[in-house]
Coordinates of C-alpha atoms and ligand atoms in Angstrom, one line a residue:
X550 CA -5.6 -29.5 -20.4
X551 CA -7.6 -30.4 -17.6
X552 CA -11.2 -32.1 -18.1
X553 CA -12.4 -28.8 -16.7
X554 CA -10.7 -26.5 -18.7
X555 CA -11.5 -28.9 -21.7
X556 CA -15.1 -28.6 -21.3
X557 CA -14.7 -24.9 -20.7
X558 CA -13.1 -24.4 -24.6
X559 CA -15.9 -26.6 -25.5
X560 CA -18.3 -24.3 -24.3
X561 CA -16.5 -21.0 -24.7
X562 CA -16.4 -21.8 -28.4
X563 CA -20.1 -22.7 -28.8
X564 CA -20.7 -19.8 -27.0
X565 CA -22.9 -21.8 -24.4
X566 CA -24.0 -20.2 -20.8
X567 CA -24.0 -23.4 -18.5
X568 CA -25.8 -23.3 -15.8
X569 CA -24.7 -21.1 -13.0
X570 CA -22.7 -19.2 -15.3
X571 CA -23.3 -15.4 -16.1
X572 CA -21.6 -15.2 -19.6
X573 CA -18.7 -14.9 -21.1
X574 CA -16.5 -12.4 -20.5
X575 CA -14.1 -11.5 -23.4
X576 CA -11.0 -9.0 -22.9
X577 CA -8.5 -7.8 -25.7
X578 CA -5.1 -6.6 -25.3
X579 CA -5.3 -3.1 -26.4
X580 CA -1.5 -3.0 -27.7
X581 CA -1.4 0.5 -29.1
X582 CA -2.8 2.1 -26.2
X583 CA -0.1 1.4 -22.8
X584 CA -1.6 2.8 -19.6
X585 CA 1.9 3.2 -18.5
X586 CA 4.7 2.0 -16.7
X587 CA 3.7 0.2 -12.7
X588 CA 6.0 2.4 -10.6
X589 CA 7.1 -0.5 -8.2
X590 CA 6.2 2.3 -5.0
X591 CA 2.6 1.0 -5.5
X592 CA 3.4 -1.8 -3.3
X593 CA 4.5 -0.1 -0.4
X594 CA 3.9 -0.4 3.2
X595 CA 3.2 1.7 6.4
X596 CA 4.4 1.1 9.4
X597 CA 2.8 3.7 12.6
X598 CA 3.3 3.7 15.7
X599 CA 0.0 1.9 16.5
X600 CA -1.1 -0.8 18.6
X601 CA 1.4 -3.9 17.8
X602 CA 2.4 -2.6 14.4
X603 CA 5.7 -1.3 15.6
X604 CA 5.9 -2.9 19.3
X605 CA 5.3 -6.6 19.3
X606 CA 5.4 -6.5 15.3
X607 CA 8.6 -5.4 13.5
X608 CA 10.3 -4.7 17.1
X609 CA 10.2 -7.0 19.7
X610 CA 13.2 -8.0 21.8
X611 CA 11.6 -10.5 24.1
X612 CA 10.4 -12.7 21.1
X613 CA 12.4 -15.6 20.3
X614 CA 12.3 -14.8 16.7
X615 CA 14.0 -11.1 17.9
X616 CA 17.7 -10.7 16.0
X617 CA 20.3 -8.6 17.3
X618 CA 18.4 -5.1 17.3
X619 CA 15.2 -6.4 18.5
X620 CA 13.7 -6.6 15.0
X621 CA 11.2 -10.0 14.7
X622 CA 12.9 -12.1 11.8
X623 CA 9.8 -13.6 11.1
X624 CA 8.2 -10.4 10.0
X625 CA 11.1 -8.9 7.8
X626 CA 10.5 -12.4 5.7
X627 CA 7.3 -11.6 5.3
X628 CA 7.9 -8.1 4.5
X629 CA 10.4 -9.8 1.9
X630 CA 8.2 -12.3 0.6
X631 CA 5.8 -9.1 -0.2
X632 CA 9.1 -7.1 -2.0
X633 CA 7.6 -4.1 -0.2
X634 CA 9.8 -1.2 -2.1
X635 CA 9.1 1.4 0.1
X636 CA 7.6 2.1 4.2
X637 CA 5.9 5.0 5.0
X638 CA 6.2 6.1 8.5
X639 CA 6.0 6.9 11.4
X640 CA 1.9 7.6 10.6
X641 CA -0.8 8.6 10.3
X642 CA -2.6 10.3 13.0
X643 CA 0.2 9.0 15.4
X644 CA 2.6 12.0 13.4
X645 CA 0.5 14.9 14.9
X646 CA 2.5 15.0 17.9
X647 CA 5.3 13.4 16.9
X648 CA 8.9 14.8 17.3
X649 CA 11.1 12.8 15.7
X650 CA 14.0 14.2 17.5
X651 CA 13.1 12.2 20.9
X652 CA 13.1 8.7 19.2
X653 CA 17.2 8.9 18.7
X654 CA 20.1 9.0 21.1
X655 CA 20.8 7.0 24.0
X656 CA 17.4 4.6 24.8
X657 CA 17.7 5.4 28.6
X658 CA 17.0 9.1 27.9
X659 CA 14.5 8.5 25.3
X660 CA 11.2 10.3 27.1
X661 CA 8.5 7.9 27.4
X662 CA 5.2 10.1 26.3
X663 CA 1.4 9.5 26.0
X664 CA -0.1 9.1 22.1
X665 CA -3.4 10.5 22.1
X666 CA -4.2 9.3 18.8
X667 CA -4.0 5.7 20.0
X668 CA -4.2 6.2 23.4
X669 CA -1.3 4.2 23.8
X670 CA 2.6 4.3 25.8
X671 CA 4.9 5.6 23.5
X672 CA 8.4 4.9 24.8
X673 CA 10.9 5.8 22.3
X674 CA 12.6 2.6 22.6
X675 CA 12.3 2.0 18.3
X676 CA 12.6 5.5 16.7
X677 CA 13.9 6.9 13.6
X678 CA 17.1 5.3 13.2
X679 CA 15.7 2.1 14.5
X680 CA 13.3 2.2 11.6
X681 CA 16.2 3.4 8.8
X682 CA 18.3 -0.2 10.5
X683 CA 14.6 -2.0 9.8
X684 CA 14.3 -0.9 6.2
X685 CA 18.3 -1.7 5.3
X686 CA 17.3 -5.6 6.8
X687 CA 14.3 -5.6 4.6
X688 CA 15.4 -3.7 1.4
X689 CA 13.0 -0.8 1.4
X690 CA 13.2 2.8 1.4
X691 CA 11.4 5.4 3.6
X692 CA 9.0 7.9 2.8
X693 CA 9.0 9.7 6.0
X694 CA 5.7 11.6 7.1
X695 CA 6.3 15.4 8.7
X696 CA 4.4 16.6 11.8
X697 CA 2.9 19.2 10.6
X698 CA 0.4 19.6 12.6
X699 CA 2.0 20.8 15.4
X700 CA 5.3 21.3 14.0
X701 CA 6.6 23.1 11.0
X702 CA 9.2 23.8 8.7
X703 CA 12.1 24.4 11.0
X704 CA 11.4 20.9 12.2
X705 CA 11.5 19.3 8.8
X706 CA 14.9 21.1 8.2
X707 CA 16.0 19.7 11.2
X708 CA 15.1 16.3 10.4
X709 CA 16.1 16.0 7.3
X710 CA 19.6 17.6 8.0
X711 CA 19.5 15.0 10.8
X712 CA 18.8 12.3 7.9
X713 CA 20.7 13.7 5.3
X714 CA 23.3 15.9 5.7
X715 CA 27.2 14.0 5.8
X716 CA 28.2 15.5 8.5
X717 CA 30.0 18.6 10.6
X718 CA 26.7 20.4 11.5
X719 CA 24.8 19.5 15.2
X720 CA 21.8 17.4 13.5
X721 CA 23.9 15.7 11.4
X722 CA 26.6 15.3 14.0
X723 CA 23.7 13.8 16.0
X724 CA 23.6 11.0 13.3
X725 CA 27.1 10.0 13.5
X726 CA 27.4 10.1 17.0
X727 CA 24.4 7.8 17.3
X728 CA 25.7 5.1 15.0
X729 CA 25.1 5.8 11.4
X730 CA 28.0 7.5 9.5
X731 CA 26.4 7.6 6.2
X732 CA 23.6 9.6 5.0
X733 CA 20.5 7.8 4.6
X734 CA 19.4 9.4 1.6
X735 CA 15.4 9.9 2.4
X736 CA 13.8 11.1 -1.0
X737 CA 10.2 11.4 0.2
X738 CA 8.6 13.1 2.4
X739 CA 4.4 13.2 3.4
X740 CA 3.5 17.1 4.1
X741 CA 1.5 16.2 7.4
X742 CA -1.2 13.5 7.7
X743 CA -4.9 14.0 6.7
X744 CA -4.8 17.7 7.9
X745 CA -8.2 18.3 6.3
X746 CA -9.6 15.8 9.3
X747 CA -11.7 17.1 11.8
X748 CA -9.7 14.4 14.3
X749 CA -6.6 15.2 13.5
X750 CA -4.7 17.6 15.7
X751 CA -3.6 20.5 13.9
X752 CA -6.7 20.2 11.6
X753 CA -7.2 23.4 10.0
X754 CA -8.8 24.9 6.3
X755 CA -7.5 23.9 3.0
X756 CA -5.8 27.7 2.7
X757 CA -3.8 27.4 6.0
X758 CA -2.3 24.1 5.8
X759 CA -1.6 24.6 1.8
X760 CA 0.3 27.7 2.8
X761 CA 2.5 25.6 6.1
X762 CA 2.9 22.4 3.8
X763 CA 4.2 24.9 0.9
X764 CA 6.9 26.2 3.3
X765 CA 7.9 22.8 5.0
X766 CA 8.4 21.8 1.1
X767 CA 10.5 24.5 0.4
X768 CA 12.4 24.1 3.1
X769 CA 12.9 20.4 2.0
X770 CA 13.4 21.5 -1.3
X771 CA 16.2 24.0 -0.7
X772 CA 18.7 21.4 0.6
X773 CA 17.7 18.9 -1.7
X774 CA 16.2 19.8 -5.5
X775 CA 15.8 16.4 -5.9
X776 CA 13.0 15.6 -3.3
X777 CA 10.2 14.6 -3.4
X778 CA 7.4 16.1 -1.5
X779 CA 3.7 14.4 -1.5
X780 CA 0.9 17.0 0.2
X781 CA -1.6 15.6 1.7
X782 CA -5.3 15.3 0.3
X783 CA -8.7 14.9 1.2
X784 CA -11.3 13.0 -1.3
X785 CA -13.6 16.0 -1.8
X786 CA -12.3 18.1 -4.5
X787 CA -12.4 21.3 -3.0
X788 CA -9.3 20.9 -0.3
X789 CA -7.4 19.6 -2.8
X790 CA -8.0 22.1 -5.6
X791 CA -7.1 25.0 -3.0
X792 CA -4.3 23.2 -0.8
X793 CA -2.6 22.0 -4.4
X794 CA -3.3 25.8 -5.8
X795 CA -1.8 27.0 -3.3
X796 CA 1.8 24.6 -2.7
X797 CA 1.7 23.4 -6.3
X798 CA 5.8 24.6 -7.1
X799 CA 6.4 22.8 -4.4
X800 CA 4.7 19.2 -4.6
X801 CA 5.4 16.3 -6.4
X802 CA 2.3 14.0 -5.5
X803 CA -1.3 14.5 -3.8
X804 CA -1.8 11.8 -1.9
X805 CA -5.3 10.4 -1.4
X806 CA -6.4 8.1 1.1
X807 CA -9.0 5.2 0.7
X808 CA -10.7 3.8 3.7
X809 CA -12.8 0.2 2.5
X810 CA -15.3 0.3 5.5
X811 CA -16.4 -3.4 5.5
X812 CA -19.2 -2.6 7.1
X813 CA -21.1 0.5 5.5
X814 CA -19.8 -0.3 1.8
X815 CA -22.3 -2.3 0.8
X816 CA -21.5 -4.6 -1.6
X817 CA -18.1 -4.5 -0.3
X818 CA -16.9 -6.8 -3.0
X819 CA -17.2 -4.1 -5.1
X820 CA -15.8 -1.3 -3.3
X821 CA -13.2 -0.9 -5.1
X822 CA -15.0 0.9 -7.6
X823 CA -14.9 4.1 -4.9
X824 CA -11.2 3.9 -5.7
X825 CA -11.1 4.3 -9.2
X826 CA -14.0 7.0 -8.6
X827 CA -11.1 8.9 -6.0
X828 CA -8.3 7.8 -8.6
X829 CA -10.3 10.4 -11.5
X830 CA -11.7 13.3 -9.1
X831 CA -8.1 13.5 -7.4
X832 CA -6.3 13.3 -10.9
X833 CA -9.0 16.0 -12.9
X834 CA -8.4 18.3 -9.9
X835 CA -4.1 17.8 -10.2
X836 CA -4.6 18.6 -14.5
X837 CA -7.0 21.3 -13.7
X838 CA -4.7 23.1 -11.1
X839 CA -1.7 22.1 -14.2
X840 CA -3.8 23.8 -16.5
X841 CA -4.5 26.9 -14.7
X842 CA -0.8 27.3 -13.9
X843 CA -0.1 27.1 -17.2
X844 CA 2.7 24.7 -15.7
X845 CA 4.4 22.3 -17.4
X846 CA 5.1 19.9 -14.6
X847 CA 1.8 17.3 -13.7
X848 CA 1.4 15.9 -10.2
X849 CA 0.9 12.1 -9.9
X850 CA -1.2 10.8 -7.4
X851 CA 0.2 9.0 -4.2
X852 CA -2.3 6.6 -2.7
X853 CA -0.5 6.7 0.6
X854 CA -3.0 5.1 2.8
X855 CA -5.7 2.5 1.6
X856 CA -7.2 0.5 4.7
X857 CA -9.7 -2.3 5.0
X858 CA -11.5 -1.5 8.0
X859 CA -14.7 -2.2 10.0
X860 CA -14.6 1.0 12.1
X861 CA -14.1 -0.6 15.0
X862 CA -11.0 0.0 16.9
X863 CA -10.7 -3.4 18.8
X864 CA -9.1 -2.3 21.7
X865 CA -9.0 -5.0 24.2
X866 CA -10.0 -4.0 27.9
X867 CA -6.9 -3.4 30.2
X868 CA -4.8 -2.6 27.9
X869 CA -5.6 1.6 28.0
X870 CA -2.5 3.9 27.5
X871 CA 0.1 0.9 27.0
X872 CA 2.4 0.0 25.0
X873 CA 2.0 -2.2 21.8
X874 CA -1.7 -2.1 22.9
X875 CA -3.8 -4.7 20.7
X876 CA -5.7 -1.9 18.0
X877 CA -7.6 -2.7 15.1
X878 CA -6.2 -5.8 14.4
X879 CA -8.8 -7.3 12.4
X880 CA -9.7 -10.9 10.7
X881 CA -10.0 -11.0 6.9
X882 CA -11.8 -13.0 5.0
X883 CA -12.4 -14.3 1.1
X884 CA -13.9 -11.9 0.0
X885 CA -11.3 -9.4 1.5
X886 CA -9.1 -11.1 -0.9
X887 CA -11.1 -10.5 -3.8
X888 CA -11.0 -6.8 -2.8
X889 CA -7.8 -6.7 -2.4
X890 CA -7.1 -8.3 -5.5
X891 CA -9.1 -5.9 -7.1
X892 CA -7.6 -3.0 -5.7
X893 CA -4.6 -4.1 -7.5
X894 CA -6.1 -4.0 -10.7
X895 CA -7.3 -0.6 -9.9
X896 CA -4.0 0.4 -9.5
X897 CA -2.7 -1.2 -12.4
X898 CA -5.1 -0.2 -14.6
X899 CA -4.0 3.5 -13.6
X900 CA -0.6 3.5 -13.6
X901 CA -0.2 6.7 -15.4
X902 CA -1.4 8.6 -12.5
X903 CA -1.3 6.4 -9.3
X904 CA 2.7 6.3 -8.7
X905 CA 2.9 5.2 -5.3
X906 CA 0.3 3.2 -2.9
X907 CA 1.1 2.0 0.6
X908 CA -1.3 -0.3 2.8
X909 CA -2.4 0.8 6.1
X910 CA -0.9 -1.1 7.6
X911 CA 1.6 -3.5 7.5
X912 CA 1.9 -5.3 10.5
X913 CA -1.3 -6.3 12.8
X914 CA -3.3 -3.5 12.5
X915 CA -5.5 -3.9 9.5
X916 CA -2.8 -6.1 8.1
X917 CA -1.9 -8.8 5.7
X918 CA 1.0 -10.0 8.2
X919 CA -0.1 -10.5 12.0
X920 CA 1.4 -11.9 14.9
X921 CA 1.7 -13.8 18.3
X922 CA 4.2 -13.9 20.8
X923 CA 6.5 -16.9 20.8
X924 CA 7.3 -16.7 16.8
X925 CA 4.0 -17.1 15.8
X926 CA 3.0 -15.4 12.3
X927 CA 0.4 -16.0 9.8
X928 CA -0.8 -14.4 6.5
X929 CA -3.8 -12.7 6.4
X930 CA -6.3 -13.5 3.3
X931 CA -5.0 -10.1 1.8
X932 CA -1.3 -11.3 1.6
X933 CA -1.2 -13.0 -1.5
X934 CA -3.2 -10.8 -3.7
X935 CA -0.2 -8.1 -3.0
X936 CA 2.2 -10.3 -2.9
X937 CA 1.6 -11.4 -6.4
X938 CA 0.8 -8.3 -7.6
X939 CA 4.1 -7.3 -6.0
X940 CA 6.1 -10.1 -7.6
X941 CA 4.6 -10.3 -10.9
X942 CA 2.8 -7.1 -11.8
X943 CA 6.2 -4.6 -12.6
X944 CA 6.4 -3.4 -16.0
X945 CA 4.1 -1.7 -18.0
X946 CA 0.2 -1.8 -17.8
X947 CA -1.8 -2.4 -21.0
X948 CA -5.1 -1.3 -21.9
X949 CA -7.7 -3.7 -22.0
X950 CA -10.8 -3.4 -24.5
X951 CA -13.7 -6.0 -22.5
X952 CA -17.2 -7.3 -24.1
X953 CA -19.6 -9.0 -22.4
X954 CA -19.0 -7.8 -18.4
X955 CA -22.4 -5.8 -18.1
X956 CA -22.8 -6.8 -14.7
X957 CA -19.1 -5.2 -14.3
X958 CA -18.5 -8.5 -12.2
X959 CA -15.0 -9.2 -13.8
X960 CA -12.2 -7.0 -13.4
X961 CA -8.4 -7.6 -15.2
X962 CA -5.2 -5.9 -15.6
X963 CA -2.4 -7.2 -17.6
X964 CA 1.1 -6.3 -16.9
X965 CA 3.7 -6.8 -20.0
X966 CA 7.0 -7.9 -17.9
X967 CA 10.5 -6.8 -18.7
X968 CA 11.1 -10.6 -20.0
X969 CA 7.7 -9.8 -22.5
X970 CA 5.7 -12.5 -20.5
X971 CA 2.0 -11.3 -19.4
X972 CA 1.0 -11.1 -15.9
X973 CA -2.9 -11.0 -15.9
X974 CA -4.8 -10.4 -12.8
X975 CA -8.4 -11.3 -12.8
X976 CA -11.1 -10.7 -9.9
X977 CA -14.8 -11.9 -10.1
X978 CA -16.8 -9.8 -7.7
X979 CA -20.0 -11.9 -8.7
X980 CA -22.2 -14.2 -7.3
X981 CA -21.9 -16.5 -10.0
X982 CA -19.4 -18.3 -12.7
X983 CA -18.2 -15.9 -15.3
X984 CA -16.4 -17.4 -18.4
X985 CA -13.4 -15.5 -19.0
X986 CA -11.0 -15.5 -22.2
X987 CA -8.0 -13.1 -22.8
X988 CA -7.1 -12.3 -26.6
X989 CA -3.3 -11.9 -26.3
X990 CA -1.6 -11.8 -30.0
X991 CA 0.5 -14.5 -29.9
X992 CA 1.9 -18.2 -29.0
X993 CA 2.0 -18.8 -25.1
X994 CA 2.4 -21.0 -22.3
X995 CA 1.1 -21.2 -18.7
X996 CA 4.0 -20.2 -16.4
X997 CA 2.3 -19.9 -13.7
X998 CA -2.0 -19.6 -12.3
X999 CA -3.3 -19.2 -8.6
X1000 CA -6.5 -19.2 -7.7
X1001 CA -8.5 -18.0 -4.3
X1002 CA -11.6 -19.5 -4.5
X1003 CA -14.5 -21.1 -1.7
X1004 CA -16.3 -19.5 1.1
X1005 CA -16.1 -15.6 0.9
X1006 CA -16.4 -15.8 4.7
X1007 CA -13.6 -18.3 5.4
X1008 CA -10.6 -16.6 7.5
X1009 CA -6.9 -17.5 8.1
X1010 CA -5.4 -18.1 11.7
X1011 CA -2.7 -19.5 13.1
X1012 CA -3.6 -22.8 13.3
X1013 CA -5.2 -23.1 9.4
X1014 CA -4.6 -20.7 6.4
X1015 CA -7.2 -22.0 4.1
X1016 CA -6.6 -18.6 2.2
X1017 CA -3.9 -18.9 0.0
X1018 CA -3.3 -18.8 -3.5
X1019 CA -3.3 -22.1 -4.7
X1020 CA -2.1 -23.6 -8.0
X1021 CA -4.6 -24.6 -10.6
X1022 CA -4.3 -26.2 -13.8
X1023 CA -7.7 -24.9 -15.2
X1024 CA -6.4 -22.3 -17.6
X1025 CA -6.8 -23.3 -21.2
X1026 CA -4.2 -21.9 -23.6
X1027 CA -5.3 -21.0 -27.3
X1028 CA -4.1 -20.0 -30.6
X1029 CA -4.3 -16.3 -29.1
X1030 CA -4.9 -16.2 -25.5
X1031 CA -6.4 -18.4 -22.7
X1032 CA -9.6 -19.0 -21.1
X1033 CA -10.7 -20.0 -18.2
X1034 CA -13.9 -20.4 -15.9
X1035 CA -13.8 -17.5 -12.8
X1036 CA -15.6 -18.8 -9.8
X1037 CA -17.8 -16.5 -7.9
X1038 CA -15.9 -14.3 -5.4
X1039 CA -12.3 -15.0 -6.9
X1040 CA -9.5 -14.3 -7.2
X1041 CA -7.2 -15.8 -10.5
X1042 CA -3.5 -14.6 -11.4
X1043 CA -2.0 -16.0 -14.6
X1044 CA 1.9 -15.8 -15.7
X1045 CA 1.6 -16.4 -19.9
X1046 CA 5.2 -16.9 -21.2
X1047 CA 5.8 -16.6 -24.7
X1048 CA 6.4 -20.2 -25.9
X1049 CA 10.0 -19.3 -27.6
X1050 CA 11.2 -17.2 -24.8
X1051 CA 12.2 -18.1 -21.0
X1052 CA 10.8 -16.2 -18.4
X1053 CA 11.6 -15.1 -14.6
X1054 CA 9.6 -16.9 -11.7
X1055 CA 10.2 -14.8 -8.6
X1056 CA 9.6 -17.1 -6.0
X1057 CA 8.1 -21.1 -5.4
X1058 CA 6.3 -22.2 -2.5
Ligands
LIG2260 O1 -4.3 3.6 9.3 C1 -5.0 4.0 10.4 C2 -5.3 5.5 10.5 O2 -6.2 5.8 9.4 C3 -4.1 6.5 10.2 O3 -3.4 6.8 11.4 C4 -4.8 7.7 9.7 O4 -3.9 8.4 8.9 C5 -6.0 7.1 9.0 O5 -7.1 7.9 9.2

């Protein structure tokens, strides 16, 4: 035990507050009561066509780190290193005029079109089956987002027959002829993109687009039983109550989507908390659309977009109506970390409803991963919070049963892995040291602790990442548990193997 952790016991056990410290904070494993198993989709990605997301991010044929299809090797690593299970795609606002069926065929007679959403030169060059090649070199599946905004359920049969279908009809002809025998097997599908957005085009009431996504669904659903179909929700009850009424046979997940606005949630350490408020509205309106149906079935939730944004769109002059346009690439910071950290306890800590959760986005806009011409990548402050969580934090979520946090300025979740080693994920969104034991029935060892810790404003770049999760020996094992002394704004991630039994690292620096 470190001197550190040494004094810590010390003062844990005389139940001292030193000086600087706000309490003890004292959580028990709630064995009985399992949340529920983490579905691994939580850890998904996003890639849109925006800004350098796609072009001059996951596709970029001039860059020396380009393989043989154009994809930056660089960024599949990283995408990798994050075991991203799962990409949605191709957006966002960017699907409202998006017709899938010019990304494919010969490049040359790809049209080359204007995105209004992005105001940006969309040229075809990486489309849909450049993405399905992507998601084979990174190990991910699609969950593929449906224009239906200003396209409708003929479309979506076409695309998924395109997708889908083996062979010896035109769409799935198409397929073959353009270089992919096999099926690719798409499972899930988005019904439109934030239709209940005034910006969106093809915006329209709750009743019209419940009706069209219903339609598109069953039209999914009538080739393939098995699919599954997400309908898109707003965070005011009403839409989703009506929309859900309405296509409920037919849906398998309402998605919510969660924008952090770093600049108007104030504290924004702490906005995480609007999550888990979104988390219960979205899930009482899913059980009280279940129970008025009478139905059987229940609709998880699909937290298909969470983004950590200022509002600002960072477009950099010049650059108007071109493609892989710098957009909303944005620096993160500390405390950006914490958040993020803490959004993954959110999610942990409701893993009997949230079942899938992608970032928006994955590559350079509002991303953990951005890059630079000339095979230059760096990880944003946000990366290792997911990637841990990513790594580590697949199994099933426990309940937790906490004294002491009145200030609410810790947050945990505690994963039991398949191996029966605890992953425990801790956040303190205070201004000041917190003193933090776990009560875990039972003899265990330290496998693993990271810590993020120092200047909530301090940012990664190129040149320095001073934001990573670092090792730290201050965790102090017990009889039953450990404890440990939270910094304020920090993050803390603890692997506690049971002494008799092995367990599975995932990956060492
Ligand atoms: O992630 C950026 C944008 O935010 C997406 O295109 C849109 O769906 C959301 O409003």
């Amino acid at each position: 035990m470190s001197g550190a952790a040494l004094l810590l016991a010390v003062g844990v056990s005389l139940g001292l507050a030193a000086e600087g410290r706000d309490g003890t904070v004292r959580a028990t494993i709630d064995d009985a009561k399992a949340i529920g198993e983490v579905s691994p989709l939580i850890y998904g990605g996003f890639i849109e066509h925006l800004g350098r997301n796609v072009y001059g991010g996951v596709y970029d044929p001039e860059d020396p780190t380009a393989d043989e299809d154009g994809f930056r090797k660089d960024v599949i690593a990283a995408m990798k290193e994050l075991a991203v299970p799962c990409f949605r795609y191709p957006g966002g606002c960017f699907t409202d005029l998006w017709r899938w069926e010019e990304g494919v065929g010969p490049r040359a007679e790809r049209p080359v079109r204007l995105d209004p959403a992005w105001r940006q030169k969309e040229t075809n060059e990486f489309g849909l089956d450049e993405f399905m090649k992507w998601l084979g070199k990174v190990g991910a599946d699609p969950i593929l987002c449906l224009n239906l905004s200003t396209q409708g359920a003929a479309e979506a049969q076409r695309l998924w027959e395109y997708c889908n279908f083996p062979g010896g009809t035109t769409m799935s002809d198409r397929r073959r002829k353009n270089g992919r025998e096999k099926p690719y097997g798409v499972r899930y599908w988005c019904l439109g993109n934030e239709i209940w957005g005034p910006w969106e085009i093809g915006h329209r009431p709750a009743d019209r687009y419940g009706v069209d996504a219903r339609e598109a669904a069953k039209a999914i659903k009538t080739f393939d039983a098995e699919a599954k179909t997400i309908l898109s929700g707003s965070d005011g009850p009403d839409w989703n109550e009506t929309a859900l009424s309405i296509a409920w046979e037919y849906v398998d997940y309402l998605s919510i989507h969660q924008m952090f606005n770093r600049k108007r949630m104030l504290p924004f350490v702490r906005c995480a908390d609007r999550l888990t408020r979104s988390i219960k509205r979205a899930a009482a309106t899913c059980e009280k659309v279940r129970l008025a149906k009478k139905s059987e079935k229940r609709v998880p939730l699909a937290v298909d977009e969470y983004i950590f944004w200022d509002g600002d769109r960072r477009y950099r002059a010049g650059e108007d109506w071109t493609k892989g346009r710098h957009c909303l690439e944005q620096d993160y910071n500390l405390r950006d970390a914490v958040v993020m950290g803490d959004v993954m306890t959110v999610f942990h800590n409701h893993a009997d409803v949230v079942k899938i959760a992608c970032i928006a986005q994955s590559v350079n806009a509002l991303a953990p991963v951005r890059t630079e011409k000339g095979g230059v990548l760096w990880r944003q402050t946000t990366f290792d919070p997911i990637r841990y969580a990513s790594a580590y934090g697949r199994g099933t979520a426990l309940r937790l049963k906490t004294e002491g946090n009145e200030a609410d300025d810790v947050h945990a979740s505690v994963v039991r892995r398949a191996d029966g080693s605890l992953a425990v994920f801790l956040v303190n969104r205070g201004e000041k040291e917190h003193d933090f034991s776990l009560v875990a029935p039972g003899k265990w060892r330290v496998a693993e602790s990271r810590e993020i810790a120092g200047d909530p404003e301090a940012v990664n770049s190129p040149s320095a990442q001073p934001v990573r999760a670092r090792p730290t020996d201050d965790v102090a094992v017990g009889k039953d548990g450990f404890s440990v002394s939270l910094k304020p704004c920090s993050w803390l991630f603890v692997l506690l193997a049971r002494c008799d039994e092995g367990v599975v690292i995932h990956f060492e620096d």
